[in-house]
PDB file of C-alpha atoms in Angstrom:
ATOM      1  CA  UNK A   1      61.769  44.085 -12.160  1.00  0.00           C
ATOM      2  CA  UNK A   2      62.146  41.011  -9.962  1.00  0.00           C
ATOM      3  CA  UNK A   3      62.101  37.381 -11.028  1.00  0.00           C
ATOM      4  CA  UNK A   4      58.658  35.778 -11.173  1.00  0.00           C
ATOM      5  CA  UNK A   5      57.359  34.091  -8.053  1.00  0.00           C
ATOM      6  CA  UNK A   6      55.649  31.470 -10.218  1.00  0.00           C
ATOM      7  CA  UNK A   7      56.203  30.747 -13.885  1.00  0.00           C
ATOM      8  CA  UNK A   8      54.947  27.839 -15.910  1.00  0.00           C
ATOM      9  CA  UNK A   9      54.729  26.407 -19.386  1.00  0.00           C
ATOM     10  CA  UNK A  10      52.458  23.412 -19.171  1.00  0.00           C
ATOM     11  CA  UNK A  11      50.330  20.843 -20.969  1.00  0.00           C
ATOM     12  CA  UNK A  12      48.123  18.285 -19.203  1.00  0.00           C
ATOM     13  CA  UNK A  13      46.536  15.094 -20.501  1.00  0.00           C
ATOM     14  CA  UNK A  14      44.120  12.705 -18.813  1.00  0.00           C
ATOM     15  CA  UNK A  15      43.905   9.074 -19.947  1.00  0.00           C
ATOM     16  CA  UNK A  16      41.826   9.052 -23.121  1.00  0.00           C
ATOM     17  CA  UNK A  17      41.644  12.887 -23.198  1.00  0.00           C
ATOM     18  CA  UNK A  18      44.593  14.728 -24.676  1.00  0.00           C
ATOM     19  CA  UNK A  19      45.046  18.473 -24.512  1.00  0.00           C
ATOM     20  CA  UNK A  20      43.027  19.148 -21.365  1.00  0.00           C
ATOM     21  CA  UNK A  21      45.425  22.063 -20.863  1.00  0.00           C
ATOM     22  CA  UNK A  22      47.522  22.778 -23.932  1.00  0.00           C
ATOM     23  CA  UNK A  23      50.602  25.018 -24.011  1.00  0.00           C
ATOM     24  CA  UNK A  24      49.480  27.095 -21.035  1.00  0.00           C
ATOM     25  CA  UNK A  25      51.979  29.701 -19.893  1.00  0.00           C
ATOM     26  CA  UNK A  26      51.869  32.312 -17.186  1.00  0.00           C
ATOM     27  CA  UNK A  27      54.068  34.281 -14.826  1.00  0.00           C
ATOM     28  CA  UNK A  28      53.148  35.801 -11.489  1.00  0.00           C
ATOM     29  CA  UNK A  29      55.493  38.357  -9.934  1.00  0.00           C
ATOM     30  CA  UNK A  30      55.850  38.997  -6.197  1.00  0.00           C
ATOM     31  CA  UNK A  31      52.929  41.115  -4.995  1.00  0.00           C
ATOM     32  CA  UNK A  32      50.891  40.425  -8.117  1.00  0.00           C
ATOM     33  CA  UNK A  33      47.406  38.929  -7.824  1.00  0.00           C
ATOM     34  CA  UNK A  34      45.973  36.636 -10.479  1.00  0.00           C
ATOM     35  CA  UNK A  35      42.350  35.603 -10.671  1.00  0.00           C
ATOM     36  CA  UNK A  36      41.693  32.389 -12.558  1.00  0.00           C
ATOM     37  CA  UNK A  37      38.140  32.398 -13.893  1.00  0.00           C
ATOM     38  CA  UNK A  38      36.374  29.980 -16.199  1.00  0.00           C
ATOM     39  CA  UNK A  39      33.430  27.703 -16.748  1.00  0.00           C
ATOM     40  CA  UNK A  40      33.058  24.477 -14.827  1.00  0.00           C
ATOM     41  CA  UNK A  41      35.354  21.842 -16.310  1.00  0.00           C
ATOM     42  CA  UNK A  42      37.647  24.280 -18.123  1.00  0.00           C
ATOM     43  CA  UNK A  43      40.760  23.204 -16.204  1.00  0.00           C
ATOM     44  CA  UNK A  44      41.117  25.616 -13.264  1.00  0.00           C
ATOM     45  CA  UNK A  45      41.450  22.837 -10.679  1.00  0.00           C
ATOM     46  CA  UNK A  46      43.580  20.783 -13.068  1.00  0.00           C
ATOM     47  CA  UNK A  47      46.023  23.688 -13.299  1.00  0.00           C
ATOM     48  CA  UNK A  48      46.161  24.045  -9.508  1.00  0.00           C
ATOM     49  CA  UNK A  49      46.716  20.299  -9.044  1.00  0.00           C
ATOM     50  CA  UNK A  50      49.430  20.362 -11.719  1.00  0.00           C
ATOM     51  CA  UNK A  51      51.284  23.165  -9.932  1.00  0.00           C
ATOM     52  CA  UNK A  52      51.084  21.182  -6.680  1.00  0.00           C
ATOM     53  CA  UNK A  53      52.143  18.035  -8.571  1.00  0.00           C
ATOM     54  CA  UNK A  54      49.059  16.145  -7.414  1.00  0.00           C
ATOM     55  CA  UNK A  55      47.677  15.246 -10.847  1.00  0.00           C
ATOM     56  CA  UNK A  56      48.809  11.636 -10.532  1.00  0.00           C
ATOM     57  CA  UNK A  57      46.038  11.193  -7.966  1.00  0.00           C
ATOM     58  CA  UNK A  58      43.572  11.745 -10.811  1.00  0.00           C
ATOM     59  CA  UNK A  59      45.498   9.650 -13.354  1.00  0.00           C
ATOM     60  CA  UNK A  60      46.661  12.678 -15.351  1.00  0.00           C
ATOM     61  CA  UNK A  61      50.095  13.597 -16.642  1.00  0.00           C
ATOM     62  CA  UNK A  62      51.700  17.029 -16.937  1.00  0.00           C
ATOM     63  CA  UNK A  63      54.534  18.032 -19.246  1.00  0.00           C
ATOM     64  CA  UNK A  64      56.506  21.242 -19.214  1.00  0.00           C
ATOM     65  CA  UNK A  65      58.078  23.387 -16.531  1.00  0.00           C
ATOM     66  CA  UNK A  66      56.750  24.834 -13.295  1.00  0.00           C
ATOM     67  CA  UNK A  67      59.068  27.190 -11.412  1.00  0.00           C
ATOM     68  CA  UNK A  68      58.324  28.470  -7.904  1.00  0.00           C
ATOM     69  CA  UNK A  69      60.854  30.978  -6.577  1.00  0.00           C
ATOM     70  CA  UNK A  70      63.286  29.750  -9.237  1.00  0.00           C
ATOM     71  CA  UNK A  71      62.952  26.047  -8.346  1.00  0.00           C
ATOM     72  CA  UNK A  72      61.727  23.643 -11.011  1.00  0.00           C
ATOM     73  CA  UNK A  73      58.903  21.793  -9.256  1.00  0.00           C
ATOM     74  CA  UNK A  74      58.795  19.162 -12.008  1.00  0.00           C
ATOM     75  CA  UNK A  75      62.239  17.895 -10.981  1.00  0.00           C
ATOM     76  CA  UNK A  76      61.708  17.774  -7.198  1.00  0.00           C
ATOM     77  CA  UNK A  77      61.337  14.466  -5.399  1.00  0.00           C
ATOM     78  CA  UNK A  78      57.984  13.789  -3.722  1.00  0.00           C
ATOM     79  CA  UNK A  79      59.572  14.310  -0.284  1.00  0.00           C
ATOM     80  CA  UNK A  80      60.698  17.791  -1.365  1.00  0.00           C
ATOM     81  CA  UNK A  81      57.245  18.592  -2.733  1.00  0.00           C
ATOM     82  CA  UNK A  82      55.609  17.549   0.551  1.00  0.00           C
ATOM     83  CA  UNK A  83      57.863  20.036   2.344  1.00  0.00           C
ATOM     84  CA  UNK A  84      56.670  22.829   0.016  1.00  0.00           C
ATOM     85  CA  UNK A  85      52.948  22.036   0.084  1.00  0.00           C
ATOM     86  CA  UNK A  86      51.188  23.987   2.799  1.00  0.00           C
ATOM     87  CA  UNK A  87      54.320  25.923   3.666  1.00  0.00           C
ATOM     88  CA  UNK A  88      55.092  27.766   0.434  1.00  0.00           C
ATOM     89  CA  UNK A  89      52.202  26.814  -1.807  1.00  0.00           C
ATOM     90  CA  UNK A  90      48.713  25.491  -1.224  1.00  0.00           C
ATOM     91  CA  UNK A  91      45.236  25.146  -2.592  1.00  0.00           C
ATOM     92  CA  UNK A  92      41.885  26.012  -1.103  1.00  0.00           C
ATOM     93  CA  UNK A  93      39.123  24.510  -3.180  1.00  0.00           C
ATOM     94  CA  UNK A  94      35.857  26.355  -3.731  1.00  0.00           C
ATOM     95  CA  UNK A  95      33.738  24.132  -1.503  1.00  0.00           C
ATOM     96  CA  UNK A  96      34.818  23.862   2.152  1.00  0.00           C
ATOM     97  CA  UNK A  97      32.936  20.566   2.392  1.00  0.00           C
ATOM     98  CA  UNK A  98      35.206  18.954  -0.195  1.00  0.00           C
ATOM     99  CA  UNK A  99      38.439  20.487   1.107  1.00  0.00           C
ATOM    100  CA  UNK A 100      38.016  20.123   4.866  1.00  0.00           C
ATOM    101  CA  UNK A 101      37.082  17.290   7.200  1.00  0.00           C
ATOM    102  CA  UNK A 102      33.416  17.896   8.046  1.00  0.00           C
ATOM    103  CA  UNK A 103      33.803  16.274  11.480  1.00  0.00           C
ATOM    104  CA  UNK A 104      36.564  18.611  12.697  1.00  0.00           C
ATOM    105  CA  UNK A 105      36.377  22.290  13.588  1.00  0.00           C
ATOM    106  CA  UNK A 106      38.127  24.774  11.270  1.00  0.00           C
ATOM    107  CA  UNK A 107      40.629  25.834  13.940  1.00  0.00           C
ATOM    108  CA  UNK A 108      41.773  22.289  14.625  1.00  0.00           C
ATOM    109  CA  UNK A 109      42.383  21.626  10.933  1.00  0.00           C
ATOM    110  CA  UNK A 110      44.325  24.863  10.494  1.00  0.00           C
ATOM    111  CA  UNK A 111      46.407  24.119  13.600  1.00  0.00           C
ATOM    112  CA  UNK A 112      47.198  20.653  12.267  1.00  0.00           C
ATOM    113  CA  UNK A 113      48.430  22.091   8.960  1.00  0.00           C
ATOM    114  CA  UNK A 114      50.536  24.696  10.777  1.00  0.00           C
ATOM    115  CA  UNK A 115      52.103  22.078  13.060  1.00  0.00           C
ATOM    116  CA  UNK A 116      53.122  19.880  10.115  1.00  0.00           C
ATOM    117  CA  UNK A 117      55.460  22.639   8.911  1.00  0.00           C
ATOM    118  CA  UNK A 118      56.444  24.523  12.046  1.00  0.00           C
ATOM    119  CA  UNK A 119      57.300  23.824  15.649  1.00  0.00           C
ATOM    120  CA  UNK A 120      55.958  26.070  18.353  1.00  0.00           C
ATOM    121  CA  UNK A 121      53.561  26.601  21.200  1.00  0.00           C
ATOM    122  CA  UNK A 122      49.795  26.643  20.793  1.00  0.00           C
ATOM    123  CA  UNK A 123      49.902  30.392  21.429  1.00  0.00           C
ATOM    124  CA  UNK A 124      52.424  30.894  18.592  1.00  0.00           C
ATOM    125  CA  UNK A 125      50.268  28.747  16.340  1.00  0.00           C
ATOM    126  CA  UNK A 126      47.111  30.744  17.105  1.00  0.00           C
ATOM    127  CA  UNK A 127      48.964  34.028  16.520  1.00  0.00           C
ATOM    128  CA  UNK A 128      50.247  32.802  13.137  1.00  0.00           C
ATOM    129  CA  UNK A 129      46.793  31.531  12.147  1.00  0.00           C
ATOM    130  CA  UNK A 130      45.183  34.829  13.125  1.00  0.00           C
ATOM    131  CA  UNK A 131      47.682  36.759  10.980  1.00  0.00           C
ATOM    132  CA  UNK A 132      47.207  34.389   8.043  1.00  0.00           C
ATOM    133  CA  UNK A 133      43.414  34.581   8.185  1.00  0.00           C
ATOM    134  CA  UNK A 134      43.524  38.377   8.373  1.00  0.00           C
ATOM    135  CA  UNK A 135      45.923  38.473   5.386  1.00  0.00           C
ATOM    136  CA  UNK A 136      43.354  36.665   3.231  1.00  0.00           C
ATOM    137  CA  UNK A 137      40.400  38.680   4.592  1.00  0.00           C
ATOM    138  CA  UNK A 138      38.855  35.854   6.615  1.00  0.00           C
ATOM    139  CA  UNK A 139      37.616  36.420  10.164  1.00  0.00           C
ATOM    140  CA  UNK A 140      40.191  35.406  12.755  1.00  0.00           C
ATOM    141  CA  UNK A 141      37.891  35.457  15.763  1.00  0.00           C
ATOM    142  CA  UNK A 142      37.652  32.428  18.026  1.00  0.00           C
ATOM    143  CA  UNK A 143      34.043  31.974  16.915  1.00  0.00           C
ATOM    144  CA  UNK A 144      35.187  31.409  13.320  1.00  0.00           C
ATOM    145  CA  UNK A 145      37.830  28.871  14.374  1.00  0.00           C
ATOM    146  CA  UNK A 146      35.224  26.912  16.368  1.00  0.00           C
ATOM    147  CA  UNK A 147      32.959  26.473  13.335  1.00  0.00           C
ATOM    148  CA  UNK A 148      32.645  23.333  11.249  1.00  0.00           C
ATOM    149  CA  UNK A 149      33.188  23.414   7.463  1.00  0.00           C
ATOM    150  CA  UNK A 150      29.439  23.023   6.880  1.00  0.00           C
ATOM    151  CA  UNK A 151      28.957  26.384   8.589  1.00  0.00           C
ATOM    152  CA  UNK A 152      31.018  28.160   5.907  1.00  0.00           C
ATOM    153  CA  UNK A 153      29.985  29.040   2.386  1.00  0.00           C
TER     154      UNK A 153
END
């Protein structure tokens, strides 16, 4: 059996609210799929933001360990985390209107994210985006990439 892709032991507190996530632990192995399901407000997004080390934006604090491919994310500098986000780990929120710029087409936003982490021609970028979209069962046609976030559900 291989080492886990992601493993964590975590607790999260918000100012004035302790134990938002308490002693949460999980491991995800390569090739394994995990569905995180729960009622609104139960901590699904908090967990995702903790893994990405973005909780400080909401005034929260995380304690514990988060390992991605054997690296302890809790000990990485912010510069190192920025290099990982979008390249090795990311988050797509439930509502496209809250996750994407409503004034820009989907394709442009995906190209921008790709270009932050990789160098290459526009053709290479489009090929990579097409493969990525197909891997997550989203349409990769040009029509889809020309849509605005409000046209998705």
